CSV table of C-alpha atoms and ligand atoms in Angstrom, one decimal:
chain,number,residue,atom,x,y,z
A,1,UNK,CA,-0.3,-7.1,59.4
A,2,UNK,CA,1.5,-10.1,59.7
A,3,UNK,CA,-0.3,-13.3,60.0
A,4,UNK,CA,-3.9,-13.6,57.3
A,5,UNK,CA,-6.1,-17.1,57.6
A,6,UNK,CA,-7.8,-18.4,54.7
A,7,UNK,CA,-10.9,-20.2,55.1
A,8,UNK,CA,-11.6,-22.6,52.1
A,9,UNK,CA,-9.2,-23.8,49.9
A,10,UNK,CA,-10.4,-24.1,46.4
A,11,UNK,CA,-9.8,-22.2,43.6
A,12,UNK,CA,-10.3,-18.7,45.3
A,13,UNK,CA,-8.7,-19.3,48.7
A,14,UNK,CA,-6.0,-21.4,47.0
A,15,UNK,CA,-5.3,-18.2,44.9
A,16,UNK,CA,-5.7,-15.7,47.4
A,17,UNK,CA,-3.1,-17.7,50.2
A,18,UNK,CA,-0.8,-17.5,47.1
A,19,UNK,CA,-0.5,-14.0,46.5
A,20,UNK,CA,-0.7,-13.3,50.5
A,21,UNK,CA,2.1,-15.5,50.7
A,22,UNK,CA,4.0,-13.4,48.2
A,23,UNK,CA,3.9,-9.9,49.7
A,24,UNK,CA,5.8,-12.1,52.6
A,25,UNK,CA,2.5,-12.6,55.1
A,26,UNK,CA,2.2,-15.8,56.8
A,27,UNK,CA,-0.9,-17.7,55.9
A,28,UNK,CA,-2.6,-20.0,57.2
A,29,UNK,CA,-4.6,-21.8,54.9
A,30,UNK,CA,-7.5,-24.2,56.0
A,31,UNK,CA,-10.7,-26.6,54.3
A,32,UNK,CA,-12.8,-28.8,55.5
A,33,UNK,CA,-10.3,-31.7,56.4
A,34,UNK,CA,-6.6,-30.9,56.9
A,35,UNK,CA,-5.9,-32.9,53.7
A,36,UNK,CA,-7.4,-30.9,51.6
A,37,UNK,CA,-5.3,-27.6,52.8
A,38,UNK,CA,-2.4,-29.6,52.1
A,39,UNK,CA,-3.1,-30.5,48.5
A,40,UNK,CA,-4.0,-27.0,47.9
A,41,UNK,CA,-0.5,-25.9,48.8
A,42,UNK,CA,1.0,-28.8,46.9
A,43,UNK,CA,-1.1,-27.2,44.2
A,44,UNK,CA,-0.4,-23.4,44.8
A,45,UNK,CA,3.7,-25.1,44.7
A,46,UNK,CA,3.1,-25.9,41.0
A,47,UNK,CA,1.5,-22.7,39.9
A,48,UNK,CA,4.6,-21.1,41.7
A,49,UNK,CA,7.2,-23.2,40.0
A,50,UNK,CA,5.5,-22.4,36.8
A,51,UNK,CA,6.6,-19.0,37.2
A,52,UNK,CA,10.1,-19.4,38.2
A,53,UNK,CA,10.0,-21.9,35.0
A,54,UNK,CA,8.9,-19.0,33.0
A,55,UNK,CA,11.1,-16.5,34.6
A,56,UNK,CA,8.6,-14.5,36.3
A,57,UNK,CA,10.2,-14.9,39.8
A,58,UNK,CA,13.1,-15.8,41.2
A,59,UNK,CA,13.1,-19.5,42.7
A,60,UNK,CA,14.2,-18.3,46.1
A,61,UNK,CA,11.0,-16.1,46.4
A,62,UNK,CA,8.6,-18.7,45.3
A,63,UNK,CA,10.1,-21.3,48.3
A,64,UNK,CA,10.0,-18.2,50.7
A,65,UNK,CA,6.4,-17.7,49.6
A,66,UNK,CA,5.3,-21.4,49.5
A,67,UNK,CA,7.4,-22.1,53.3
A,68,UNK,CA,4.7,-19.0,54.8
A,69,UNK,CA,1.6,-20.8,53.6
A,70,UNK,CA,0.8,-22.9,56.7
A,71,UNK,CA,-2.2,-25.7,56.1
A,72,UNK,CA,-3.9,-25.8,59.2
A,73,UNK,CA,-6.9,-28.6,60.3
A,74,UNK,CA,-9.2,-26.5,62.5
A,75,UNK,CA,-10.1,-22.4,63.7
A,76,UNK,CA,-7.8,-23.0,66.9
A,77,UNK,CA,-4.3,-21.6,65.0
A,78,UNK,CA,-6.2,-18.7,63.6
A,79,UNK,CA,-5.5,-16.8,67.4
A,80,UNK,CA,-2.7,-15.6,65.4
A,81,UNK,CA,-4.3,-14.0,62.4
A,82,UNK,CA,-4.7,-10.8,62.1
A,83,UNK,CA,-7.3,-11.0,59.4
A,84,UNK,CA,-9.4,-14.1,59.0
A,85,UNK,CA,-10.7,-14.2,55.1
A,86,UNK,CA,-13.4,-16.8,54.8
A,87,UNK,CA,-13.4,-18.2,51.3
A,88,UNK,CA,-15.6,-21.3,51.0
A,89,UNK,CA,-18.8,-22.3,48.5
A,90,UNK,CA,-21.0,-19.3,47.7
A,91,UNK,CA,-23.8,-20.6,50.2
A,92,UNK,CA,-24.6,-18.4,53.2
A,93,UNK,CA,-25.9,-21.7,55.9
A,94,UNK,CA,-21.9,-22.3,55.6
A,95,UNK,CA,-20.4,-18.9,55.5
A,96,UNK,CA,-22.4,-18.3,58.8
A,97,UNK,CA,-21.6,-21.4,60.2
A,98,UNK,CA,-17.8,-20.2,59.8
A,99,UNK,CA,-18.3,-17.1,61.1
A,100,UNK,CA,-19.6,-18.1,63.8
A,101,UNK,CA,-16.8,-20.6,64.7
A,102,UNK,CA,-13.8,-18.5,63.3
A,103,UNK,CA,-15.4,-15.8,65.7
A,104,UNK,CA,-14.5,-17.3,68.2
A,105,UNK,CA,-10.9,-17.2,68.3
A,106,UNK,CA,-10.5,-14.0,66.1
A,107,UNK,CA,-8.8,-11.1,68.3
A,108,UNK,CA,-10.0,-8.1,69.6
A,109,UNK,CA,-8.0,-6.6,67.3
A,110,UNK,CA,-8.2,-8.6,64.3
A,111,UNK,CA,-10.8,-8.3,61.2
A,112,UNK,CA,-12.7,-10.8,59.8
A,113,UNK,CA,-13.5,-10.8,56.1
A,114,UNK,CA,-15.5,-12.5,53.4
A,115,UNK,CA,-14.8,-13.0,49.9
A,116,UNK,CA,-18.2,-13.4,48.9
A,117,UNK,CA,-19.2,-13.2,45.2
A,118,UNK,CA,-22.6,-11.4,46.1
A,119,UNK,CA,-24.1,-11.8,49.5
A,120,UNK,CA,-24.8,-8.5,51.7
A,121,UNK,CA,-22.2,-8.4,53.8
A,122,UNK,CA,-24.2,-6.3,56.6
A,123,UNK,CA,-26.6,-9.7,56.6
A,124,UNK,CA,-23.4,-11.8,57.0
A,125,UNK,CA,-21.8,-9.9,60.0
A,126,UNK,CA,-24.3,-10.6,62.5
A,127,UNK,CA,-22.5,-14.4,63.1
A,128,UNK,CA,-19.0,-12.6,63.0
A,129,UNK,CA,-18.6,-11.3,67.0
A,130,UNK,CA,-18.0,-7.6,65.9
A,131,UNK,CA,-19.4,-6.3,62.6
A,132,UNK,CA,-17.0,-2.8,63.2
A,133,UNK,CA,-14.6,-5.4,62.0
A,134,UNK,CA,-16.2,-7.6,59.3
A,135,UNK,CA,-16.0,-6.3,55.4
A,136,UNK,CA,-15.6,-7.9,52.2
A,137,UNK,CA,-13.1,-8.3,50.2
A,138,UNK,CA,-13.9,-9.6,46.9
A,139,UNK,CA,-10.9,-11.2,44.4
A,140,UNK,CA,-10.9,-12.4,41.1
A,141,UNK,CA,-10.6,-15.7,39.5
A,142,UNK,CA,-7.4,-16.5,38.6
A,143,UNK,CA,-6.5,-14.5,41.8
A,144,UNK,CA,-2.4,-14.6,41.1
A,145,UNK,CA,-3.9,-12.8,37.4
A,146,UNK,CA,-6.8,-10.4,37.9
A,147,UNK,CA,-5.7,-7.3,39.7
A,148,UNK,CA,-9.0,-5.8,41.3
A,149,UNK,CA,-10.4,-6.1,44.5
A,150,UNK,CA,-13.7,-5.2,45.5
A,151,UNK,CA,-13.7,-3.9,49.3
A,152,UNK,CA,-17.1,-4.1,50.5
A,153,UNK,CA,-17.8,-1.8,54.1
A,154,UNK,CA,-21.2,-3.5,55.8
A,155,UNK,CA,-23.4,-1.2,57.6
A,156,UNK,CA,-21.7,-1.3,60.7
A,157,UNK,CA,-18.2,-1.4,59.0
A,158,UNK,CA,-16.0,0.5,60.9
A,159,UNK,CA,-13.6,3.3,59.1
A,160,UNK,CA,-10.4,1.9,60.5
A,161,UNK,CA,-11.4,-1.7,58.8
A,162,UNK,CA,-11.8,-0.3,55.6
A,163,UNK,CA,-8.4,1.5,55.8
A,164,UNK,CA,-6.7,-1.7,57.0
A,165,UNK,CA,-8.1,-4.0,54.6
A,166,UNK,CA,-7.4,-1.2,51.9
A,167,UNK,CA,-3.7,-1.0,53.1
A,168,UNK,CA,-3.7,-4.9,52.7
A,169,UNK,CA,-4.9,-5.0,49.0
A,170,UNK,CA,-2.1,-2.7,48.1
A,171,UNK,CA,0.7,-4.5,49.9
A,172,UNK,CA,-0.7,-7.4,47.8
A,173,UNK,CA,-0.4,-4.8,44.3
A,174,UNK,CA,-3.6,-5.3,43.9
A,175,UNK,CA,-6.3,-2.5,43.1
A,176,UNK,CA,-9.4,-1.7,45.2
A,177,UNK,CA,-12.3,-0.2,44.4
A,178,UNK,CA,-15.2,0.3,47.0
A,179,UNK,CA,-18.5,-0.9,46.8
A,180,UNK,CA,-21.7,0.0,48.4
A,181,UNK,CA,-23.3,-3.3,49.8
A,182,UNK,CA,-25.8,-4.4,47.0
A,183,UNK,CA,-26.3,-7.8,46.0
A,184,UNK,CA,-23.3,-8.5,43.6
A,185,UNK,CA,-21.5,-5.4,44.7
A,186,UNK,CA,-20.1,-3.8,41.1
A,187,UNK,CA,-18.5,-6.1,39.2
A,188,UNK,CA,-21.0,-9.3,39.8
A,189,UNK,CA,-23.9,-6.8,39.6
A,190,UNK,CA,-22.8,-6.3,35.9
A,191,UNK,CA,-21.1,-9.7,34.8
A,192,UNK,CA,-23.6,-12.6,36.0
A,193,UNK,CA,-26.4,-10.9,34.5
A,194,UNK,CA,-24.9,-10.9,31.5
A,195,UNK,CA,-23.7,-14.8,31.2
A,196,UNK,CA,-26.9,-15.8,32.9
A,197,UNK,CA,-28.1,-13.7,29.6
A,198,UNK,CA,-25.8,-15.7,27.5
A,199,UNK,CA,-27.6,-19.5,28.7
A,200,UNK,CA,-31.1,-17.7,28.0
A,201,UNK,CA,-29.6,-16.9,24.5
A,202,UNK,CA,-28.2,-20.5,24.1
A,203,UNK,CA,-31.6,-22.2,25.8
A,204,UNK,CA,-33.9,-20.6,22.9
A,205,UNK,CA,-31.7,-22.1,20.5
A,206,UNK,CA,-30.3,-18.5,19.3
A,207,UNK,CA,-27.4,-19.8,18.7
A,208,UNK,CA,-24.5,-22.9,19.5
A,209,UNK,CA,-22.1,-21.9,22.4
A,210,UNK,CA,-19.2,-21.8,19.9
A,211,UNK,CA,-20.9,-19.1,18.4
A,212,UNK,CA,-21.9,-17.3,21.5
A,213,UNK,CA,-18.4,-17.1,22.5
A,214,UNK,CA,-17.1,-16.2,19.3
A,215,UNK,CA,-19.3,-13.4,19.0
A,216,UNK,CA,-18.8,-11.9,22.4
A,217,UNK,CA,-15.0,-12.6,21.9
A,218,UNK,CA,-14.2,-11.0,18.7
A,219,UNK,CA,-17.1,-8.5,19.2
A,220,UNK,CA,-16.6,-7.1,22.0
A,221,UNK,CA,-12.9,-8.3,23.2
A,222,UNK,CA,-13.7,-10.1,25.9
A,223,UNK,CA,-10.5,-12.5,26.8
A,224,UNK,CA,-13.3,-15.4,27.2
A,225,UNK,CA,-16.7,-16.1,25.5
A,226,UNK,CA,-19.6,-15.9,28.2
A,227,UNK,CA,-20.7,-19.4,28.6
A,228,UNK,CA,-16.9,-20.5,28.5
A,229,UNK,CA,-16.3,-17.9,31.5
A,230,UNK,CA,-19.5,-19.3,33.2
A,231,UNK,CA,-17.7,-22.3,33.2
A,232,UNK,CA,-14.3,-21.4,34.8
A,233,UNK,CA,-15.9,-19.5,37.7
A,234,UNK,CA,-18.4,-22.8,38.3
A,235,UNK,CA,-21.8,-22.8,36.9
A,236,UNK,CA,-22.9,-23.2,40.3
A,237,UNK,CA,-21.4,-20.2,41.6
A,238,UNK,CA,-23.4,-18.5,38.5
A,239,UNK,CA,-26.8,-20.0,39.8
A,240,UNK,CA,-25.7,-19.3,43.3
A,241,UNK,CA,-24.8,-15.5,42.5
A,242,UNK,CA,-28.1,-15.2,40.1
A,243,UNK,CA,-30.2,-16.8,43.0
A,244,UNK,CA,-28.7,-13.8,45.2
A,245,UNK,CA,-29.0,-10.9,43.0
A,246,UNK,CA,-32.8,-12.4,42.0
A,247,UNK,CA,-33.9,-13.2,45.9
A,248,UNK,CA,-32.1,-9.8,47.2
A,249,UNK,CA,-33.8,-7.2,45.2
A,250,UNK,CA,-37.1,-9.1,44.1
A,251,UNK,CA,-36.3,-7.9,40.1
A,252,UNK,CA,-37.6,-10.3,37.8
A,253,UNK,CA,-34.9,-9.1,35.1
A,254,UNK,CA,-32.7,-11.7,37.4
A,255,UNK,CA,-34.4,-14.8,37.5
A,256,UNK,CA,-32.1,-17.5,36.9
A,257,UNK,CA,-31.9,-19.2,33.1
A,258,UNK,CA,-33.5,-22.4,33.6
A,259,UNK,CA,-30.7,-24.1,31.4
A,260,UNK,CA,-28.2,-22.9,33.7
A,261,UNK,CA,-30.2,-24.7,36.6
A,262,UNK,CA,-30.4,-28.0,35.2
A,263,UNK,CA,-26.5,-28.0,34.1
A,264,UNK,CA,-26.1,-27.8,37.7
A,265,UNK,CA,-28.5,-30.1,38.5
A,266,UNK,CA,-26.9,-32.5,36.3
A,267,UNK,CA,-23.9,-32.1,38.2
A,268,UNK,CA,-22.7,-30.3,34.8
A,269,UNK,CA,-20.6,-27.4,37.0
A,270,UNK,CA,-18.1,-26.2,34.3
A,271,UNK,CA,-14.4,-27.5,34.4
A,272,UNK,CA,-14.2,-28.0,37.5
A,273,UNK,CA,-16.3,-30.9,36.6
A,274,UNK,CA,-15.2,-32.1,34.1
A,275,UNK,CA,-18.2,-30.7,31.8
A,276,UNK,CA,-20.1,-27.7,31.2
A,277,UNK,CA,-20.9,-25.4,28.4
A,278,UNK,CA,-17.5,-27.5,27.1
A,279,UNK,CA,-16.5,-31.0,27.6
A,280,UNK,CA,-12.8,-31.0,29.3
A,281,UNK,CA,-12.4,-34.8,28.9
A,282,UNK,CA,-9.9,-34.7,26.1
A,283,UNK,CA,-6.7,-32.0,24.8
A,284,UNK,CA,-9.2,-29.2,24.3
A,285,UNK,CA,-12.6,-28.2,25.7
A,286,UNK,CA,-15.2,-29.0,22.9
A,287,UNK,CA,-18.2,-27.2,22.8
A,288,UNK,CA,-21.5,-29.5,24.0
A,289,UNK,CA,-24.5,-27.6,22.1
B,1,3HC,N1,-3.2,-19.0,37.8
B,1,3HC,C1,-2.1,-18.2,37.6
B,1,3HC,N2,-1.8,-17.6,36.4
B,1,3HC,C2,-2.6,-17.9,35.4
B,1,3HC,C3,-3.8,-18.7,35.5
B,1,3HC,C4,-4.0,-19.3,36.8
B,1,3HC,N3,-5.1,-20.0,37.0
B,1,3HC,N4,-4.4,-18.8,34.3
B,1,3HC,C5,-3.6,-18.1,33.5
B,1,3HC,N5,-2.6,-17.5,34.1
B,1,3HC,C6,-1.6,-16.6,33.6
B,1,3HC,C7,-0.7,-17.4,32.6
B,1,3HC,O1,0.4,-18.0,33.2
B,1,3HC,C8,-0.3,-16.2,31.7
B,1,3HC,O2,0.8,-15.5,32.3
B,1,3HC,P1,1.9,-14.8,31.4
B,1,3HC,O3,1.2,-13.9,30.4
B,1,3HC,O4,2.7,-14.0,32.4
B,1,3HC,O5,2.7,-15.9,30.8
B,1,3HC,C9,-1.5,-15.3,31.6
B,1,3HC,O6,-2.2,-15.6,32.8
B,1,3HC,C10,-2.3,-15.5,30.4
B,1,3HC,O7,-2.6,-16.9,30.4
B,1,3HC,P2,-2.7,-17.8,29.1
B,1,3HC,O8,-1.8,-17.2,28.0
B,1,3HC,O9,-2.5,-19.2,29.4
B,1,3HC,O10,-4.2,-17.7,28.6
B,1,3HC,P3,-5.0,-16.4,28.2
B,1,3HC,O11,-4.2,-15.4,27.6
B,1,3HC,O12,-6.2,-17.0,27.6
B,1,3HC,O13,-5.5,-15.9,29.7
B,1,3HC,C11,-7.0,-15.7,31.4
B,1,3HC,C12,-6.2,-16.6,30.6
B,1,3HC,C13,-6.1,-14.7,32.2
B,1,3HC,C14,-7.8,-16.5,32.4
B,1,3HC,C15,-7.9,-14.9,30.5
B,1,3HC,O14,-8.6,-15.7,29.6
B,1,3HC,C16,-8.9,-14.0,31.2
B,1,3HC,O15,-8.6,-12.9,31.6
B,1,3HC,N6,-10.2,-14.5,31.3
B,1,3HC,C17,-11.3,-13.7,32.0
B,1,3HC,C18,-11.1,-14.0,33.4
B,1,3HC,C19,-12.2,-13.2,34.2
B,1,3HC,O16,-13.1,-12.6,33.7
B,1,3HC,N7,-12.2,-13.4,35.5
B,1,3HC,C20,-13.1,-12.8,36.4
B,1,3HC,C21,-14.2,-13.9,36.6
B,1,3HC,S1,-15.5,-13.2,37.7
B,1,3HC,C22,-14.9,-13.6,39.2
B,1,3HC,O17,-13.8,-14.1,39.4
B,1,3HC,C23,-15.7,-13.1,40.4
B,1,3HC,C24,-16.3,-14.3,41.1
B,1,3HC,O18,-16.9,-13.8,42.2
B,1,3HC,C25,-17.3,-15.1,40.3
């Protein structure tokens, strides 16, 4: 594997096209508008310079790794990929819609993946032009950080994708672990349940969200408090994933918290926004309830 596009350059496909770069791949990163590609890498140039500030790599490999990240404005250059992961918002009208298009330059011989948070990825592979070679491949926010990877075979997945795409998250040093192709996979399955939990707790008035957070931090050593996790992955993405997991199996035990549907619809989205859970106006994030 040489050459790996990444569809959707936000926080996910900024991260992933940075650790791609690393293990010495060529990536060609994409969005929307070209722009917005190129201010992710501008972006992904500070988190790397970071780390040669703090001694974690050597300057010469962070300009190797930043000069292999290519921005690219349309599907056309992705001819040369041999692995096409699509990375945009958690809605499944786009992902198709990318499939579809991205399909139609990806190789015979090249793989198409999605790094869904919880869609089926059998349902997605039907808009890719060969579901033998379309899997998912699910990272973790912050990608350069958290070292699993969920590899998700569809239906039709064929053997030789999964070992290629398994290959791949090892040259990256990351670790996979397979999933069966459920609604939320493993990880998802487990966590969104459990901060979608966390607004019911804080929508009956249970408790504040300082207090949520504390408990869940101190008592059960979680590196984050649930409601201040739900806002670094995007309370949308939360809603989105809930929505999934709750349409998918039909389980009431998954409806979305209706607290977490109107901080979306407020446009409340978590940091990325500006507000969530927290306010991230000033120095620190205060809590907002
Ligand atoms: N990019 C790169 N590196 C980052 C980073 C980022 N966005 N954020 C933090 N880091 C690095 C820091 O540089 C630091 O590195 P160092 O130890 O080598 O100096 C290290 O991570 C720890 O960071 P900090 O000291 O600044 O802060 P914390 O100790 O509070 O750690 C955290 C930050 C790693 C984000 C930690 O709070 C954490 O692990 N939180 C939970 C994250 C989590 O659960 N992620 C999964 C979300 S679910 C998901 O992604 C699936 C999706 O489908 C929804």
């Amino acid at each position: 594997m040489r050459t790996v596009a990444v569809i959707g350059a936000g926080q996910m496909g900024s991260g992933i096209a940075q650790v791609v770069a690393q293990a010495g791949l060529r990536v060609l990163l994409s969005d929307v508008q070209l722009d917005l590609a190129e201010k992710a890498k501008a972006k992904i140039a500070k988190g790397l310079a970071r780390l040669v500030e703090k001694e974690k790599i050597a300057a010469a490999d962070a300009e190797s790794a930043l000069s292999l990240i290519v921005p690219v404005g349309d599907y056309a250059a992705m001819v040369e990929a041999d692995l096409i992961i699509e990375a945009a918002t958690e809605r499944e009208d786009i992902k198709h819609r990318i499939f579809e298009a991205a399909g139609k330059v990806l190789r015979a011989d090249a793989i198409m993946a999605s790094n869904t948070s919880s869609i089926p990825i059998t349902r997605m592979a039907v808009s890719s032009p060969d579901p033998a070679r379309f899997i998912g491949v699910h990272f973790f926010n912050p990608v350069p950080v958290m070292k699993l990877v969920e590899v998700i075979p569809g239906l039709a997945t064929s053997a030789a994708t999964v070992d290629a795409v398994k290959g791949f998250v090892a040259r990256l040093g990351k670790e996979a672990v397979q999933s069966g192709d459920e609604p939320g996979f493993i990880v998802n399955r487990i966590l969104v349940p459990m901060l979608n939990e966390a607004c019911f707790v804080l929508g009956s008035g249970t408790a504040s969200v300082a207090d949520i957070d504390k408990g869940c931090r101190l008592g059960l050593n979680h590196p984050m408090g649930p409601l201040e996790l739900a806002d670094f992955i995007g309370l949308d993405t939360c809603l989105e994933i809930m929505r999934v997991i709750h349409g998918s199996t039909g389980d009431s035990k998954y409806r979305p918290a209706p607290l977490l549907a109107k901080y979306v619809e407020a446009g409340w989205l978590g940091r990325k926004s500006g507000r969530g859970f927290y306010d991230y106006s000033g120095e620190v994030p205060v809590p907002t309830r």
